[in-house]
């Protein structure tokens, strides 16, 4: 079975903290993604990566950065967490081309 | 830019009945892919069905089928014989290139016993 694993299901952080969200996939997929999910807005792309050490900005990259040092791992970093970054974060991966995305089970982040 | 619109924020259906979820999209591309994803309370996004735009035949997966109208840019999902386990958020998604998937805002479906 394909598997995308997100390190935390729930996370509570304080304003100004540096936050790391980790994602690992075991499908040898080239592409990896970070989405943010908010009610009424659907899923919005933050960053994606199509290869190791490669990254591209999505629609809402401000306040976020990413790291992909190994093919199977894609990290989302909040350099200085703010309350407006309280949200559900979903990681996904896909094979090169137009394959469907496979998702992790999400991290609900609360920034207080 | 491609956009996806789901005009029904919430819907409900009686168990065993049929329900149709609407989705429209906007694109100038001719070759693309469309998806329906389901997100139950567990939050796990599950691929329900996929449609290639160059295929005229509507995709089906067991009780799930789509009505793909390319000229109208419409991609609705029909769920037949609804079951309680179908209760979930449903997202319509559009993909042109392999790294640019766009999602609608979602439709919350409740199946009532």
mmCIF file of C-alpha atoms in Angstrom:
data_model
loop_
_atom_site.group_PDB
_atom_site.id
_atom_site.type_symbol
_atom_site.label_atom_id
_atom_site.label_comp_id
_atom_site.label_asym_id
_atom_site.label_seq_id
_atom_site.Cartn_x
_atom_site.Cartn_y
_atom_site.Cartn_z
ATOM 1 C CA UNK A 1 0.000 0.000 0.000
ATOM 2 C CA UNK A 2 1.164 3.502 -0.773
ATOM 3 C CA UNK A 3 1.977 5.523 2.263
ATOM 4 C CA UNK A 4 2.559 9.180 3.029
ATOM 5 C CA UNK A 5 3.337 9.767 6.690
ATOM 6 C CA UNK A 6 3.162 13.085 8.488
ATOM 7 C CA UNK A 7 5.071 13.189 11.735
ATOM 8 C CA UNK A 8 2.389 14.844 13.882
ATOM 9 C CA UNK A 9 -1.386 14.684 13.844
ATOM 10 C CA UNK A 10 -1.852 17.635 16.190
ATOM 11 C CA UNK A 11 0.620 20.359 17.059
ATOM 12 C CA UNK A 12 0.322 23.388 19.341
ATOM 13 C CA UNK A 13 2.941 26.110 19.091
ATOM 14 C CA UNK A 14 3.419 29.635 20.341
ATOM 15 C CA UNK A 15 3.678 32.759 18.226
ATOM 16 C CA UNK A 16 7.241 33.328 17.066
ATOM 17 C CA UNK A 17 8.346 29.713 17.403
ATOM 18 C CA UNK A 18 10.082 27.927 14.546
ATOM 19 C CA UNK A 19 7.958 24.980 13.469
ATOM 20 C CA UNK A 20 8.935 21.922 11.435
ATOM 21 C CA UNK A 21 6.366 19.694 9.765
ATOM 22 C CA UNK A 22 7.812 16.474 8.418
ATOM 23 C CA UNK A 23 6.524 14.255 5.645
ATOM 24 C CA UNK A 24 7.847 10.915 4.403
ATOM 25 C CA UNK A 25 6.650 8.859 1.446
ATOM 26 C CA UNK A 26 7.568 5.276 0.648
ATOM 27 C CA UNK A 27 6.516 5.181 -3.001
ATOM 28 C CA UNK A 28 9.704 6.517 -4.614
ATOM 29 C CA UNK A 29 7.689 9.450 -5.963
ATOM 30 C CA UNK A 30 9.438 12.331 -7.660
ATOM 31 C CA UNK A 31 6.922 15.012 -6.695
ATOM 32 C CA UNK A 32 6.038 16.128 -3.199
ATOM 33 C CA UNK A 33 3.660 18.867 -2.080
ATOM 34 C CA UNK A 34 2.551 20.866 0.927
ATOM 35 C CA UNK A 35 -1.014 22.137 1.013
ATOM 36 C CA UNK A 36 -2.887 24.178 3.535
ATOM 37 C CA UNK A 37 -6.587 23.399 4.098
ATOM 38 C CA UNK A 38 -8.979 25.989 5.510
ATOM 39 C CA UNK A 39 -12.800 25.810 5.680
ATOM 40 C CA UNK A 40 -14.443 27.316 2.627
ATOM 41 C CA UNK A 41 -11.135 27.690 0.813
ATOM 42 C CA UNK A 42 -10.337 24.093 -0.090
ATOM 43 C CA UNK A 43 -6.692 23.147 -0.440
ATOM 44 C CA UNK A 44 -4.117 25.749 -1.364
ATOM 45 C CA UNK A 45 -0.623 24.882 -2.527
ATOM 46 C CA UNK A 46 2.208 26.260 -0.411
ATOM 47 C CA UNK A 47 5.270 24.666 -2.038
ATOM 48 C CA UNK A 48 6.092 21.675 -4.151
ATOM 49 C CA UNK A 49 9.245 19.805 -5.102
ATOM 50 C CA UNK A 50 9.848 17.764 -8.240
ATOM 51 C CA UNK A 51 13.296 16.496 -7.292
ATOM 52 C CA UNK A 52 15.758 16.398 -4.430
ATOM 53 C CA UNK A 53 16.892 19.897 -3.465
ATOM 54 C CA UNK A 54 14.455 21.414 -5.960
ATOM 55 C CA UNK A 55 11.479 23.495 -4.839
ATOM 56 C CA UNK A 56 8.900 25.748 -6.379
ATOM 57 C CA UNK A 57 6.525 28.237 -4.776
ATOM 58 C CA UNK A 58 2.853 27.554 -4.872
ATOM 59 C CA UNK A 59 0.031 30.052 -4.357
ATOM 60 C CA UNK A 60 0.704 30.979 -0.728
ATOM 61 C CA UNK A 61 4.424 30.598 0.082
ATOM 62 C CA UNK A 62 4.738 33.680 2.300
ATOM 63 C CA UNK A 63 5.861 32.788 5.808
ATOM 64 C CA UNK A 64 6.900 29.262 4.816
ATOM 65 C CA UNK A 65 9.984 27.512 3.518
ATOM 66 C CA UNK A 66 10.689 23.896 2.588
ATOM 67 C CA UNK A 67 13.540 21.436 2.498
ATOM 68 C CA UNK A 68 14.032 18.280 0.472
ATOM 69 C CA UNK A 69 17.385 16.705 1.170
ATOM 70 C CA UNK A 70 16.261 13.152 0.387
ATOM 71 C CA UNK A 71 13.780 11.920 -2.182
ATOM 72 C CA UNK A 72 11.416 10.434 0.372
ATOM 73 C CA UNK A 73 11.308 13.367 2.791
ATOM 74 C CA UNK A 74 9.815 16.844 2.407
ATOM 75 C CA UNK A 75 9.765 19.291 5.284
ATOM 76 C CA UNK A 76 7.686 22.417 5.735
ATOM 77 C CA UNK A 77 9.177 25.119 7.940
ATOM 78 C CA UNK A 78 7.421 28.034 9.587
ATOM 79 C CA UNK A 79 10.299 30.350 10.419
ATOM 80 C CA UNK A 80 8.307 32.400 12.926
ATOM 81 C CA UNK A 81 4.839 31.015 13.519
ATOM 82 C CA UNK A 82 1.932 33.422 13.554
ATOM 83 C CA UNK A 83 -1.706 32.944 14.573
ATOM 84 C CA UNK A 84 -2.869 33.219 10.956
ATOM 85 C CA UNK A 85 -0.913 30.050 10.213
ATOM 86 C CA UNK A 86 -3.276 28.042 12.390
ATOM 87 C CA UNK A 87 -4.592 25.516 9.888
ATOM 88 C CA UNK A 88 -4.617 21.942 8.622
ATOM 89 C CA UNK A 89 -1.478 21.055 6.670
ATOM 90 C CA UNK A 90 -1.530 18.229 4.167
ATOM 91 C CA UNK A 91 1.463 16.621 2.533
ATOM 92 C CA UNK A 92 1.129 14.729 -0.754
ATOM 93 C CA UNK A 93 3.277 12.939 -3.289
ATOM 94 C CA UNK A 94 2.921 11.791 -6.872
ATOM 95 C CA UNK A 95 4.940 10.129 -9.573
ATOM 96 C CA UNK A 96 6.329 12.198 -12.433
ATOM 97 C CA UNK A 97 3.764 13.025 -15.073
ATOM 98 C CA UNK A 98 0.084 13.365 -14.350
ATOM 99 C CA UNK A 99 -0.446 10.749 -11.703
ATOM 100 C CA UNK A 100 -2.863 11.381 -8.879
ATOM 101 C CA UNK A 101 -1.690 12.807 -5.575
ATOM 102 C CA UNK A 102 -1.456 10.559 -2.535
ATOM 103 C CA UNK A 103 -1.983 12.350 0.751
ATOM 104 C CA UNK A 104 -0.867 12.028 4.330
ATOM 105 C CA UNK A 105 -3.445 12.221 7.111
ATOM 106 C CA UNK A 106 -2.719 15.855 7.889
ATOM 107 C CA UNK A 107 -1.317 17.915 10.752
ATOM 108 C CA UNK A 108 -3.678 20.242 12.582
ATOM 109 C CA UNK A 109 -1.468 23.115 13.706
ATOM 110 C CA UNK A 110 -2.618 25.618 16.291
ATOM 111 C CA UNK A 111 -0.511 28.715 16.880
ATOM 112 C CA UNK A 112 -1.368 30.483 20.133
ATOM 113 C CA UNK B 1 -5.174 30.518 -14.226
ATOM 114 C CA UNK B 2 -7.243 27.423 -13.705
ATOM 115 C CA UNK B 3 -10.032 27.632 -11.151
ATOM 116 C CA UNK B 4 -12.373 25.021 -9.726
ATOM 117 C CA UNK B 5 -15.822 25.853 -8.363
ATOM 118 C CA UNK B 6 -18.012 23.680 -6.184
ATOM 119 C CA UNK B 7 -21.262 25.566 -5.734
ATOM 120 C CA UNK B 8 -22.785 23.316 -3.068
ATOM 121 C CA UNK B 9 -21.114 23.811 0.321
ATOM 122 C CA UNK B 10 -23.343 21.185 1.953
ATOM 123 C CA UNK B 11 -25.624 18.401 0.812
ATOM 124 C CA UNK B 12 -27.499 15.565 2.412
ATOM 125 C CA UNK B 13 -29.008 12.349 1.100
ATOM 126 C CA UNK B 14 -30.936 9.427 2.522
ATOM 127 C CA UNK B 15 -29.181 6.118 2.734
ATOM 128 C CA UNK B 16 -29.586 4.027 -0.453
ATOM 129 C CA UNK B 17 -30.543 7.041 -2.565
ATOM 130 C CA UNK B 18 -28.543 8.738 -5.300
ATOM 131 C CA UNK B 19 -26.853 12.122 -5.012
ATOM 132 C CA UNK B 20 -24.956 14.288 -7.483
ATOM 133 C CA UNK B 21 -22.207 16.729 -6.514
ATOM 134 C CA UNK B 22 -21.452 19.554 -8.920
ATOM 135 C CA UNK B 23 -18.120 20.905 -10.091
ATOM 136 C CA UNK B 24 -17.178 23.389 -12.762
ATOM 137 C CA UNK B 25 -13.750 24.537 -13.795
ATOM 138 C CA UNK B 26 -12.166 27.147 -15.949
ATOM 139 C CA UNK B 27 -9.223 26.472 -18.233
ATOM 140 C CA UNK B 28 -7.960 27.244 -21.702
ATOM 141 C CA UNK B 29 -6.104 23.938 -21.925
ATOM 142 C CA UNK B 30 -7.405 21.016 -23.959
ATOM 143 C CA UNK B 31 -5.577 18.141 -22.270
ATOM 144 C CA UNK B 32 -5.918 17.870 -18.523
ATOM 145 C CA UNK B 33 -7.069 15.602 -15.723
ATOM 146 C CA UNK B 34 -9.949 15.842 -13.292
ATOM 147 C CA UNK B 35 -10.324 14.143 -9.933
ATOM 148 C CA UNK B 36 -12.744 13.681 -7.089
ATOM 149 C CA UNK B 37 -11.264 13.180 -3.644
ATOM 150 C CA UNK B 38 -13.118 12.171 -0.491
ATOM 151 C CA UNK B 39 -12.079 13.325 2.981
ATOM 152 C CA UNK B 40 -13.921 11.491 5.779
ATOM 153 C CA UNK B 41 -13.723 12.612 9.416
ATOM 154 C CA UNK B 42 -10.407 10.761 9.696
ATOM 155 C CA UNK B 43 -9.031 13.571 7.452
ATOM 156 C CA UNK B 44 -7.371 11.113 5.087
ATOM 157 C CA UNK B 45 -7.794 12.296 1.507
ATOM 158 C CA UNK B 46 -8.878 9.374 -0.643
ATOM 159 C CA UNK B 47 -8.938 9.350 -4.429
ATOM 160 C CA UNK B 48 -12.441 8.466 -5.579
ATOM 161 C CA UNK B 49 -12.240 8.779 -9.335
ATOM 162 C CA UNK B 50 -10.099 10.204 -12.118
ATOM 163 C CA UNK B 51 -11.004 11.414 -15.610
ATOM 164 C CA UNK B 52 -8.705 12.213 -18.511
ATOM 165 C CA UNK B 53 -10.038 15.084 -20.609
ATOM 166 C CA UNK B 54 -9.141 13.402 -23.891
ATOM 167 C CA UNK B 55 -11.396 10.452 -23.053
ATOM 168 C CA UNK B 56 -15.032 10.974 -23.924
ATOM 169 C CA UNK B 57 -16.217 8.028 -21.869
ATOM 170 C CA UNK B 58 -17.225 8.913 -18.338
ATOM 171 C CA UNK B 59 -15.183 7.242 -15.622
ATOM 172 C CA UNK B 60 -16.860 4.895 -13.155
ATOM 173 C CA UNK B 61 -15.704 3.216 -9.953
ATOM 174 C CA UNK B 62 -18.313 0.912 -8.437
ATOM 175 C CA UNK B 63 -21.062 3.173 -7.045
ATOM 176 C CA UNK B 64 -19.253 6.338 -8.132
ATOM 177 C CA UNK B 65 -19.508 7.768 -11.619
ATOM 178 C CA UNK B 66 -18.902 11.109 -13.254
ATOM 179 C CA UNK B 67 -20.696 13.173 -15.847
ATOM 180 C CA UNK B 68 -17.915 14.907 -17.750
ATOM 181 C CA UNK B 69 -19.072 17.675 -20.077
ATOM 182 C CA UNK B 70 -15.910 19.089 -21.636
ATOM 183 C CA UNK B 71 -17.541 21.882 -23.607
ATOM 184 C CA UNK B 72 -19.444 23.052 -20.545
ATOM 185 C CA UNK B 73 -16.383 22.537 -18.314
ATOM 186 C CA UNK B 74 -18.457 20.531 -15.914
ATOM 187 C CA UNK B 75 -17.446 17.466 -13.913
ATOM 188 C CA UNK B 76 -20.140 16.175 -11.564
ATOM 189 C CA UNK B 77 -19.911 13.150 -9.288
ATOM 190 C CA UNK B 78 -22.826 10.772 -8.883
ATOM 191 C CA UNK B 79 -22.979 8.478 -5.897
ATOM 192 C CA UNK B 80 -25.482 5.659 -6.239
ATOM 193 C CA UNK B 81 -26.922 3.602 -3.377
ATOM 194 C CA UNK B 82 -25.461 6.025 -0.819
ATOM 195 C CA UNK B 83 -24.006 4.452 2.302
ATOM 196 C CA UNK B 84 -23.336 5.921 5.732
ATOM 197 C CA UNK B 85 -19.608 5.579 5.046
ATOM 198 C CA UNK B 86 -19.946 8.015 2.169
ATOM 199 C CA UNK B 87 -20.369 10.844 4.680
ATOM 200 C CA UNK B 88 -17.359 13.082 4.022
ATOM 201 C CA UNK B 89 -16.055 16.237 2.404
ATOM 202 C CA UNK B 90 -15.719 15.825 -1.334
ATOM 203 C CA UNK B 91 -13.209 17.854 -3.299
ATOM 204 C CA UNK B 92 -13.129 18.315 -7.034
ATOM 205 C CA UNK B 93 -9.639 18.857 -8.464
ATOM 206 C CA UNK B 94 -8.102 19.862 -11.788
ATOM 207 C CA UNK B 95 -4.595 19.102 -12.968
ATOM 208 C CA UNK B 96 -2.944 20.343 -16.121
ATOM 209 C CA UNK B 97 0.667 19.613 -15.386
ATOM 210 C CA UNK B 98 1.864 17.041 -12.888
ATOM 211 C CA UNK B 99 2.691 19.540 -10.210
ATOM 212 C CA UNK B 100 -0.221 21.929 -10.362
ATOM 213 C CA UNK B 101 -3.383 20.417 -8.913
ATOM 214 C CA UNK B 102 -6.175 22.908 -8.144
ATOM 215 C CA UNK B 103 -8.940 22.129 -5.703
ATOM 216 C CA UNK B 104 -12.448 23.399 -5.215
ATOM 217 C CA UNK B 105 -13.682 24.568 -1.817
ATOM 218 C CA UNK B 106 -15.383 21.240 -1.169
ATOM 219 C CA UNK B 107 -18.890 19.891 -0.590
ATOM 220 C CA UNK B 108 -19.790 18.400 2.769
ATOM 221 C CA UNK B 109 -22.022 15.379 2.172
ATOM 222 C CA UNK B 110 -24.057 13.815 4.948
ATOM 223 C CA UNK B 111 -25.744 10.461 4.414
ATOM 224 C CA UNK B 112 -28.727 10.051 6.722
ATOM 225 C CA UNK B 113 -29.984 6.686 7.944
#
